[in-house]
Each structure stands twice: as structure tokens, then as C-alpha cells.
mmCIF file of C-alpha atoms and ligand atoms in Angstrom:
data_model
loop_
_atom_site.group_PDB
_atom_site.id
_atom_site.type_symbol
_atom_site.label_atom_id
_atom_site.label_comp_id
_atom_site.label_asym_id
_atom_site.label_seq_id
_atom_site.Cartn_x
_atom_site.Cartn_y
_atom_site.Cartn_z
ATOM 1 C CA MET A 1413 -11.613 -28.782 -56.196
ATOM 2 C CA ALA A 1414 -11.600 -31.414 -58.914
ATOM 3 C CA LEU A 1415 -14.854 -33.108 -59.857
ATOM 4 C CA GLU A 1416 -15.886 -35.612 -57.160
ATOM 5 C CA LYS A 1417 -16.930 -39.160 -57.971
ATOM 6 C CA VAL A 1418 -20.684 -39.557 -57.539
ATOM 7 C CA ARG A 1419 -20.130 -42.821 -55.637
ATOM 8 C CA ASP A 1420 -18.019 -40.909 -53.061
ATOM 9 C CA LEU A 1421 -20.630 -38.163 -52.685
ATOM 10 C CA LEU A 1422 -23.346 -40.778 -52.151
ATOM 11 C CA ALA A 1423 -21.185 -42.683 -49.656
ATOM 12 C CA SER A 1424 -20.666 -39.492 -47.604
ATOM 13 C CA ALA A 1425 -24.407 -38.822 -47.684
ATOM 14 C CA ARG A 1426 -25.116 -42.397 -46.586
ATOM 15 C CA ARG A 1427 -22.707 -42.111 -43.665
ATOM 16 C CA ALA A 1428 -24.376 -38.854 -42.607
ATOM 17 C CA ASN A 1429 -27.884 -40.361 -43.086
ATOM 18 C CA THR A 1430 -28.918 -37.696 -45.569
ATOM 19 C CA SER A 1431 -29.204 -37.074 -49.300
ATOM 20 C CA VAL A 1432 -27.098 -35.250 -51.845
ATOM 21 C CA ILE A 1433 -29.284 -33.194 -54.177
ATOM 22 C CA ALA A 1434 -28.915 -33.540 -57.945
ATOM 23 C CA PHE A 1435 -30.288 -30.948 -60.375
ATOM 24 C CA ASP A 1436 -30.947 -31.341 -64.084
ATOM 25 C CA ALA A 1437 -29.435 -28.431 -65.991
ATOM 26 C CA CYS A 1438 -29.910 -27.347 -69.597
ATOM 27 C CA ASP A 1439 -27.609 -24.382 -70.281
ATOM 28 C CA TYR A 1440 -24.663 -22.529 -68.800
ATOM 29 C CA ASN A 1441 -26.824 -20.430 -66.436
ATOM 30 C CA THR A 1442 -28.444 -23.480 -64.857
ATOM 31 C CA VAL A 1443 -25.089 -25.288 -64.523
ATOM 32 C CA TYR A 1444 -23.541 -22.132 -63.045
ATOM 33 C CA ALA A 1445 -26.407 -21.764 -60.548
ATOM 34 C CA CYS A 1446 -26.000 -25.375 -59.357
ATOM 35 C CA VAL A 1447 -22.359 -24.797 -58.443
ATOM 36 C CA LYS A 1448 -22.664 -21.235 -57.112
ATOM 37 C CA GLY A 1449 -25.858 -22.106 -55.178
ATOM 38 C CA ALA A 1450 -24.020 -25.063 -53.631
ATOM 39 C CA GLU A 1451 -21.220 -22.746 -52.529
ATOM 40 C CA MET A 1452 -23.782 -20.372 -50.992
ATOM 41 C CA ALA A 1453 -25.381 -23.247 -49.046
ATOM 42 C CA ARG A 1454 -22.035 -24.960 -48.281
ATOM 43 C CA ARG A 1455 -23.420 -28.270 -49.571
ATOM 44 C CA PRO A 1456 -22.209 -30.812 -52.153
ATOM 45 C CA VAL A 1457 -24.173 -30.912 -55.411
ATOM 46 C CA ILE A 1458 -24.595 -33.152 -58.454
ATOM 47 C CA VAL A 1459 -25.214 -31.571 -61.862
ATOM 48 C CA MET A 1460 -27.106 -33.731 -64.379
ATOM 49 C CA LEU A 1461 -27.979 -33.617 -68.072
ATOM 50 C CA TYR A 1462 -30.862 -35.400 -69.788
ATOM 51 C CA PRO A 1463 -29.396 -37.118 -72.869
ATOM 52 C CA THR A 1464 -32.005 -35.501 -75.154
ATOM 53 C CA MET A 1465 -30.664 -32.094 -74.090
ATOM 54 C CA ARG A 1466 -27.359 -32.778 -75.831
ATOM 55 C CA SER A 1467 -28.854 -31.073 -78.876
ATOM 56 C CA LEU A 1468 -28.776 -27.854 -76.784
ATOM 57 C CA PHE A 1469 -25.563 -28.479 -74.853
ATOM 58 C CA SER A 1470 -23.231 -31.198 -76.188
ATOM 59 C CA PHE A 1471 -21.902 -33.834 -73.815
ATOM 60 C CA SER A 1472 -18.334 -32.535 -74.065
ATOM 61 C CA ALA A 1473 -19.332 -28.871 -73.626
ATOM 62 C CA PHE A 1474 -21.573 -29.713 -70.657
ATOM 63 C CA SER A 1475 -18.977 -31.887 -68.914
ATOM 64 C CA GLY A 1476 -16.322 -29.249 -69.632
ATOM 65 C CA ALA A 1477 -18.471 -26.503 -68.067
ATOM 66 C CA VAL A 1478 -19.185 -28.571 -64.942
ATOM 67 C CA LYS A 1479 -15.516 -29.540 -64.577
ATOM 68 C CA ASP A 1480 -14.314 -25.948 -64.982
ATOM 69 C CA LEU A 1481 -16.735 -24.678 -62.353
ATOM 70 C CA ALA A 1482 -15.966 -27.632 -60.054
ATOM 71 C CA ARG A 1483 -12.237 -26.852 -60.221
ATOM 72 C CA GLU A 1484 -12.855 -23.374 -58.821
ATOM 73 C CA ALA A 1485 -15.586 -24.434 -56.365
ATOM 74 C CA SER A 1486 -15.197 -24.558 -52.591
ATOM 75 C CA VAL A 1487 -17.658 -27.480 -52.310
ATOM 76 C CA PRO A 1488 -17.697 -30.985 -53.893
ATOM 77 C CA VAL A 1489 -19.407 -31.170 -57.300
ATOM 78 C CA GLY A 1490 -20.460 -34.347 -59.145
ATOM 79 C CA LEU A 1491 -21.486 -34.864 -62.788
ATOM 80 C CA HIS A 1492 -24.112 -37.355 -63.957
ATOM 81 C CA LEU A 1493 -25.977 -38.353 -67.121
ATOM 82 C CA ASP A 1494 -29.668 -38.664 -66.228
ATOM 83 C CA HIS A 1495 -32.138 -41.271 -67.633
ATOM 84 C CA CYS A 1496 -30.618 -43.059 -70.584
ATOM 85 C CA SER A 1497 -31.707 -46.349 -72.149
ATOM 86 C CA GLU A 1498 -29.324 -46.382 -75.109
ATOM 87 C CA PRO A 1499 -25.909 -47.995 -74.534
ATOM 88 C CA ASP A 1500 -24.324 -46.090 -77.463
ATOM 89 C CA VAL A 1501 -25.429 -42.758 -76.037
ATOM 90 C CA ILE A 1502 -24.198 -43.727 -72.562
ATOM 91 C CA LEU A 1503 -20.830 -44.696 -74.024
ATOM 92 C CA SER A 1504 -20.491 -41.408 -75.890
ATOM 93 C CA ALA A 1505 -21.348 -39.438 -72.721
ATOM 94 C CA ILE A 1506 -18.648 -41.334 -70.806
ATOM 95 C CA ARG A 1507 -16.141 -40.759 -73.615
ATOM 96 C CA ASP A 1508 -17.049 -37.062 -73.476
ATOM 97 C CA GLY A 1509 -16.257 -36.789 -69.795
ATOM 98 C CA PHE A 1510 -19.287 -37.998 -67.779
ATOM 99 C CA THR A 1511 -18.117 -39.909 -64.720
ATOM 100 C CA SER A 1512 -21.541 -41.213 -63.688
ATOM 101 C CA VAL A 1513 -24.541 -42.363 -65.750
ATOM 102 C CA MET A 1514 -28.038 -43.683 -65.294
ATOM 103 C CA ALA A 1515 -28.895 -46.928 -67.094
ATOM 104 C CA ASP A 1516 -32.688 -46.685 -67.207
ATOM 105 C CA GLY A 1517 -34.225 -50.050 -67.996
ATOM 106 C CA SER A 1518 -37.252 -49.416 -65.781
ATOM 107 C CA ALA A 1519 -39.735 -49.775 -68.652
ATOM 108 C CA LEU A 1520 -38.457 -53.329 -69.292
ATOM 109 C CA PRO A 1521 -39.489 -56.549 -67.550
ATOM 110 C CA PHE A 1522 -37.245 -57.492 -64.610
ATOM 111 C CA GLU A 1523 -34.930 -59.936 -66.439
ATOM 112 C CA GLU A 1524 -34.358 -57.595 -69.389
ATOM 113 C CA ASN A 1525 -33.821 -54.611 -67.112
ATOM 114 C CA ALA A 1526 -31.251 -56.589 -65.095
ATOM 115 C CA ALA A 1527 -29.424 -57.776 -68.243
ATOM 116 C CA PHE A 1528 -29.377 -54.284 -69.798
ATOM 117 C CA THR A 1529 -28.221 -52.637 -66.569
ATOM 118 C CA LYS A 1530 -25.485 -55.228 -65.989
ATOM 119 C CA SER A 1531 -24.173 -54.673 -69.531
ATOM 120 C CA VAL A 1532 -23.921 -50.923 -68.834
ATOM 121 C CA VAL A 1533 -22.199 -51.549 -65.473
ATOM 122 C CA ASP A 1534 -19.625 -53.768 -67.250
ATOM 123 C CA MET A 1535 -19.003 -51.177 -69.959
ATOM 124 C CA ALA A 1536 -18.901 -48.180 -67.579
ATOM 125 C CA GLY A 1537 -16.554 -50.118 -65.285
ATOM 126 C CA VAL A 1538 -13.891 -50.088 -68.015
ATOM 127 C CA PHE A 1539 -13.841 -46.287 -67.682
ATOM 128 C CA GLY A 1540 -14.293 -46.229 -63.904
ATOM 129 C CA ALA A 1541 -17.738 -44.588 -64.275
ATOM 130 C CA ASP A 1542 -20.563 -45.062 -61.758
ATOM 131 C CA VAL A 1543 -23.966 -46.442 -62.752
ATOM 132 C CA GLU A 1544 -27.407 -45.753 -61.292
ATOM 133 C CA GLY A 1545 -30.094 -48.329 -62.166
ATOM 134 C CA GLU A 1546 -33.857 -48.112 -61.727
ATOM 135 C CA LEU A 1547 -36.213 -50.813 -60.525
ATOM 136 C CA GLY A 1548 -39.957 -50.231 -60.392
ATOM 137 C CA HIS A 1549 -40.942 -47.338 -62.599
ATOM 138 C CA VAL A 1550 -41.133 -43.614 -61.848
ATOM 139 C CA GLY A 1551 -43.335 -42.299 -64.684
ATOM 140 C CA GLN A 1552 -44.240 -38.870 -66.038
ATOM 141 C CA THR A 1553 -47.311 -36.862 -65.003
ATOM 142 C CA ALA A 1554 -47.414 -35.417 -68.554
ATOM 143 C CA ALA A 1555 -47.973 -38.961 -69.879
ATOM 144 C CA GLY A 1556 -50.834 -39.476 -67.400
ATOM 145 C CA TYR A 1557 -48.813 -41.688 -65.043
ATOM 146 C CA ASP A 1558 -50.723 -42.694 -61.912
ATOM 147 C CA TYR A 1559 -48.150 -42.196 -59.178
ATOM 148 C CA ASP A 1560 -50.348 -43.867 -56.557
ATOM 149 C CA ASN A 1561 -50.406 -47.125 -58.519
ATOM 150 C CA LYS A 1562 -48.500 -49.557 -56.324
ATOM 151 C CA ASP A 1563 -48.100 -52.046 -59.206
ATOM 152 C CA ALA A 1564 -45.252 -49.904 -60.534
ATOM 153 C CA PHE A 1565 -43.594 -49.532 -57.104
ATOM 154 C CA THR A 1566 -40.266 -51.227 -56.368
ATOM 155 C CA ARG A 1567 -40.575 -54.600 -54.661
ATOM 156 C CA PRO A 1568 -38.016 -54.928 -51.856
ATOM 157 C CA GLU A 1569 -37.230 -58.596 -52.525
ATOM 158 C CA GLU A 1570 -36.639 -57.901 -56.231
ATOM 159 C CA ALA A 1571 -34.430 -54.919 -55.392
ATOM 160 C CA ALA A 1572 -32.009 -57.155 -53.473
ATOM 161 C CA VAL A 1573 -31.711 -59.566 -56.434
ATOM 162 C CA PHE A 1574 -31.338 -56.682 -58.914
ATOM 163 C CA VAL A 1575 -28.509 -55.050 -56.974
ATOM 164 C CA GLU A 1576 -26.697 -58.352 -56.504
ATOM 165 C CA ARG A 1577 -26.985 -59.241 -60.206
ATOM 166 C CA THR A 1578 -26.118 -55.880 -61.731
ATOM 167 C CA GLY A 1579 -23.531 -54.374 -59.380
ATOM 168 C CA VAL A 1580 -25.030 -50.858 -59.705
ATOM 169 C CA THR A 1581 -23.584 -48.025 -57.624
ATOM 170 C CA SER A 1582 -27.029 -46.736 -56.649
ATOM 171 C CA LEU A 1583 -30.657 -47.647 -57.288
ATOM 172 C CA ALA A 1584 -33.582 -45.393 -58.209
ATOM 173 C CA VAL A 1585 -36.738 -46.696 -56.555
ATOM 174 C CA ALA A 1586 -40.447 -46.108 -57.094
ATOM 175 C CA PHE A 1587 -42.565 -45.482 -53.992
ATOM 176 C CA GLY A 1588 -45.042 -42.764 -54.960
ATOM 177 C CA SER A 1589 -43.130 -40.073 -56.842
ATOM 178 C CA CYS A 1590 -43.450 -38.998 -60.463
ATOM 179 C CA HIS A 1591 -41.590 -36.782 -62.943
ATOM 180 C CA GLY A 1592 -43.190 -33.426 -63.770
ATOM 181 C CA VAL A 1593 -45.823 -31.276 -62.075
ATOM 182 C CA TYR A 1594 -47.913 -33.234 -59.540
ATOM 183 C CA LYS A 1595 -51.694 -32.922 -59.901
ATOM 184 C CA SER A 1596 -51.994 -33.230 -56.132
ATOM 185 C CA ALA A 1597 -49.307 -33.573 -53.465
ATOM 186 C CA PRO A 1598 -47.801 -37.069 -53.541
ATOM 187 C CA SER A 1599 -47.885 -39.325 -50.533
ATOM 188 C CA LEU A 1600 -44.636 -41.311 -50.483
ATOM 189 C CA ASP A 1601 -44.822 -44.920 -49.305
ATOM 190 C CA LEU A 1602 -42.097 -44.497 -46.684
ATOM 191 C CA GLU A 1603 -42.700 -47.951 -45.181
ATOM 192 C CA ARG A 1604 -41.806 -49.479 -48.537
ATOM 193 C CA LEU A 1605 -38.705 -47.295 -48.707
ATOM 194 C CA ARG A 1606 -37.679 -48.561 -45.271
ATOM 195 C CA GLU A 1607 -38.139 -52.159 -46.431
ATOM 196 C CA ILE A 1608 -36.098 -51.604 -49.599
ATOM 197 C CA ASP A 1609 -33.345 -49.980 -47.563
ATOM 198 C CA ARG A 1610 -33.298 -53.006 -45.262
ATOM 199 C CA THR A 1611 -32.814 -55.403 -48.162
ATOM 200 C CA VAL A 1612 -30.156 -53.530 -50.169
ATOM 201 C CA ASN A 1613 -27.009 -51.945 -48.886
ATOM 202 C CA ILE A 1614 -26.385 -49.276 -51.522
ATOM 203 C CA PRO A 1615 -27.561 -45.648 -51.858
ATOM 204 C CA LEU A 1616 -31.168 -45.263 -53.038
ATOM 205 C CA VAL A 1617 -32.320 -42.498 -55.354
ATOM 206 C CA LEU A 1618 -35.571 -40.528 -55.299
ATOM 207 C CA HIS A 1619 -36.707 -39.202 -58.679
ATOM 208 C CA GLY A 1620 -39.499 -36.757 -59.422
ATOM 209 C CA GLY A 1621 -38.358 -34.288 -56.786
ATOM 210 C CA SER A 1622 -40.319 -31.212 -57.900
ATOM 211 C CA GLY A 1623 -43.258 -30.565 -55.609
ATOM 212 C CA ILE A 1624 -42.687 -33.245 -52.950
ATOM 213 C CA PRO A 1625 -43.474 -31.616 -49.580
ATOM 214 C CA ALA A 1626 -40.326 -30.893 -47.524
ATOM 215 C CA GLY A 1627 -41.583 -32.901 -44.524
ATOM 216 C CA GLN A 1628 -41.766 -36.091 -46.626
ATOM 217 C CA LEU A 1629 -38.347 -35.417 -48.119
ATOM 218 C CA GLU A 1630 -36.741 -34.938 -44.723
ATOM 219 C CA LYS A 1631 -38.083 -38.348 -43.644
ATOM 220 C CA ALA A 1632 -37.049 -40.052 -46.913
ATOM 221 C CA PHE A 1633 -33.519 -38.636 -46.557
ATOM 222 C CA THR A 1634 -33.105 -40.450 -43.232
ATOM 223 C CA MET A 1635 -34.615 -43.702 -44.540
ATOM 224 C CA GLY A 1636 -32.178 -44.647 -47.306
ATOM 225 C CA ILE A 1637 -32.486 -41.899 -49.923
ATOM 226 C CA ASN A 1638 -28.957 -40.624 -50.581
ATOM 227 C CA LYS A 1639 -29.544 -38.957 -53.967
ATOM 228 C CA PHE A 1640 -32.530 -36.760 -54.699
ATOM 229 C CA ASN A 1641 -33.258 -35.604 -58.266
ATOM 230 C CA VAL A 1642 -34.922 -32.309 -59.149
ATOM 231 C CA GLY A 1643 -35.603 -30.986 -62.651
ATOM 232 C CA THR A 1644 -39.020 -29.532 -63.526
ATOM 233 C CA GLU A 1645 -39.125 -26.983 -60.693
ATOM 234 C CA PHE A 1646 -35.711 -25.630 -61.666
ATOM 235 C CA PHE A 1647 -36.509 -25.427 -65.399
ATOM 236 C CA LEU A 1648 -39.844 -23.708 -64.728
ATOM 237 C CA LEU A 1649 -38.116 -21.184 -62.472
ATOM 238 C CA ASN A 1650 -35.571 -20.499 -65.223
ATOM 239 C CA SER A 1651 -38.408 -19.743 -67.687
ATOM 240 C CA ARG A 1652 -40.274 -17.639 -65.128
ATOM 241 C CA LEU A 1653 -37.222 -15.525 -64.252
ATOM 242 C CA THR A 1654 -36.521 -14.937 -67.956
ATOM 243 C CA HIS A 1655 -40.126 -13.888 -68.526
ATOM 244 C CA GLU A 1656 -40.172 -11.691 -65.405
ATOM 245 C CA TYR A 1657 -36.984 -9.951 -66.419
ATOM 246 C CA HIS A 1658 -38.206 -9.140 -69.908
ATOM 247 C CA THR A 1659 -41.680 -8.051 -68.843
ATOM 248 C CA GLY A 1660 -41.174 -6.150 -65.573
ATOM 249 C CA HIS A 1661 -37.495 -5.896 -64.665
ATOM 250 C CA TYR A 1662 -35.850 -4.898 -67.915
ATOM 251 C CA VAL A 1663 -33.014 -2.378 -67.605
ATOM 252 C CA GLU A 1664 -30.967 -1.038 -70.482
ATOM 253 C CA LYS A 1665 -27.641 -2.398 -69.252
ATOM 254 C CA PRO A 1666 -25.520 -5.163 -70.782
ATOM 255 C CA PHE A 1667 -25.781 -8.493 -68.936
ATOM 256 C CA ALA A 1668 -28.433 -7.238 -66.484
ATOM 257 C CA ASP A 1669 -30.597 -10.176 -67.593
ATOM 258 C CA LEU A 1670 -27.820 -12.650 -66.700
ATOM 259 C CA GLU A 1671 -27.451 -11.122 -63.237
ATOM 260 C CA TYR A 1672 -31.215 -11.215 -62.615
ATOM 261 C CA ILE A 1673 -31.753 -14.776 -63.815
ATOM 262 C CA ARG A 1674 -28.612 -16.236 -62.263
ATOM 263 C CA SER A 1675 -29.228 -14.699 -58.876
ATOM 264 C CA GLY A 1676 -32.796 -16.118 -58.743
ATOM 265 C CA LEU A 1677 -31.547 -19.568 -59.792
ATOM 266 C CA CYS A 1678 -28.690 -19.537 -57.256
ATOM 267 C CA GLU A 1679 -31.046 -18.611 -54.411
ATOM 268 C CA TYR A 1680 -33.393 -21.433 -55.378
ATOM 269 C CA VAL A 1681 -30.553 -24.010 -55.530
ATOM 270 C CA ALA A 1682 -29.104 -22.848 -52.201
ATOM 271 C CA GLY A 1683 -32.535 -23.033 -50.539
ATOM 272 C CA LYS A 1684 -33.219 -26.529 -51.864
ATOM 273 C CA LEU A 1685 -29.756 -27.760 -50.894
ATOM 274 C CA ARG A 1686 -30.318 -26.780 -47.264
ATOM 275 C CA LEU A 1687 -32.546 -29.888 -47.065
ATOM 276 C CA CYS A 1688 -29.312 -31.881 -47.242
ATOM 277 C CA ALA A 1689 -27.794 -32.269 -43.779
ATOM 278 C CA LEU A 1690 -24.242 -32.598 -45.125
ATOM 279 C CA ARG A 1691 -22.656 -29.199 -44.537
ATOM 280 C CA VAL A 1692 -19.164 -28.925 -46.052
HETATM 281 P P1 13P B 1062 -38.709 -33.648 -61.713
HETATM 282 O O1 13P B 1062 -38.501 -33.093 -63.087
HETATM 283 O O2 13P B 1062 -40.115 -34.092 -61.489
HETATM 284 O O3 13P B 1062 -38.213 -32.752 -60.639
HETATM 285 O O4 13P B 1062 -37.841 -34.990 -61.657
HETATM 286 C C1 13P B 1062 -36.485 -34.918 -61.957
HETATM 287 C C2 13P B 1062 -35.892 -36.257 -62.010
HETATM 288 O O5 13P B 1062 -36.261 -37.169 -61.304
HETATM 289 C C3 13P B 1062 -34.786 -36.435 -62.961
HETATM 290 O O6 13P B 1062 -34.273 -37.706 -62.971
#
């Protein structure tokens, strides 16, 4: 199968009242596990790269790896550039093969965020690339972000204006989640999500997916969330499997480490993807 457009994956999820799951990846093993895990679970998947990670895996090499695996895959695979606030970097990712990008202006005041996001939508449109915006701010636990602070949550009435003005494909919204390891289980403001979903008619995105209890996710997926982002959990598992292999599971056999690490990552991805009700 060729790479799928993210907008088409999100539209299918919206029709089925569920969410596609998007994983941040950082190397070939994590990219490989996203696609092979998706095949195991018979679910679509989106593979994402943080722009800062391009020092480890260049944009063209990353997009090439995802496209190669997608071509051979029996399930739909999408490719997306995660959080990026620099138009030049977004443009170079698109030139290097990314078909979907996030324009993250969520740290800016409303007007500036809308202007920045619209400029990225106009530029990406020339290449036919999809754009995810963010309104409200989903912070980082590592930076001490208070994820219960409703001041940073998305306001439904602003979301409608933002979507209308920018023309984004999808919108990341803040309603109680946070990037990184939660200090205590989050309590998502699902009523707010419902309100946002009533005011905008495009797919909504939930960031900060690591550690959100499954019961809350299942509800959010039927209340407007059509893209769900996971990173930290997956990266930590990758480190743990590497450590485990070298400390307790080492065998003197070429590539045994690859088999061990990849199989643990694939099982994790497949398990997570089963939260998505879209079986393909
Ligand atoms: P976590 O790293 O908290 O899972 O969040 C990932 C994310 O939202 C990427 O955009």
C-alpha cells in the first residue's frame, strides 16, 4: 500500500467515531515496530517524527523508511511531522517527503497563533500537505506544567474561530493532558471536549497520550478525538527493552538484540492500537 494521506485516515476515523493512533518514532526499530505492530493489530497507524530528532534520523531518511515500509504493509500508514514552530523547518520536512505537519503556535497569543498557522496552511497547501494546528496549550510535565490548570485549556468558542480562519486539517486541543510522565493520573475534561467537538467540524487531536487511563481514552475517542499521539511511553519501552536485553537476555548470536527489542516494541504498538475501533 502506498502512504495514506493523514486527512483521509482521520476522516475514516471520524466516520467510525474512533481515533487513529500516532506514535513518535526515533530510529528504524521504532518506525518498523509502528508498521509491523499495526499489521499485527489490523489497524491504521500514523508514524511521527519530532523535528529535533532530525539530528538522529534525517527528514529524508525517516520519510523514506516510512514510505518503504508502508508500500509493503497490509494496513494504511500515515506520516507526520510532530510539533514544529519554525516555518523553514516545516518546509524542509515537506520537501523531504512529509505529507502532514503540525504547525505548533500554541505558546503564542490567539491572533499570532492564528496568523502563524494560516501561513503554514497556505504554504503546505502548495504541496498538498495536511496541517494540524494547536489551540490552548498542552505543556510538558518535565517543565513543571500544571495539566489541571484550566486557563491553558482550549476554549470552544475560540476553537471555532481558529478553524475557520486557518483552514487546518485537524486541531490539537487542551483539556487536561500533558506531554511526558504524569505525576498522577490525569482527569480529562470530557465535557469541554464535547463542547469543542460541537463547535468545530474537523478531527480533534489528543496529545500527551502516555499514561492516560484506557477508560478515559475510550470515551474521548467517541467524543471527537480522531488522532491520538503517544511518544514517551514508547521511547521509555525502547530504552527498557535495550537495557533488559543487555543485562539479562543477552545471547551470543548476531541480531538477537534486534529480534528481542523489535518484538517487544511491536507487541506494545499492537496492544495500544487495539484501542482504535477501526479494524482494517
Ligand atoms: P507523550 O510523549 O506524553 O506520550 O505525548 C506525545 C505527544 O503528544 C506528541 O505530540
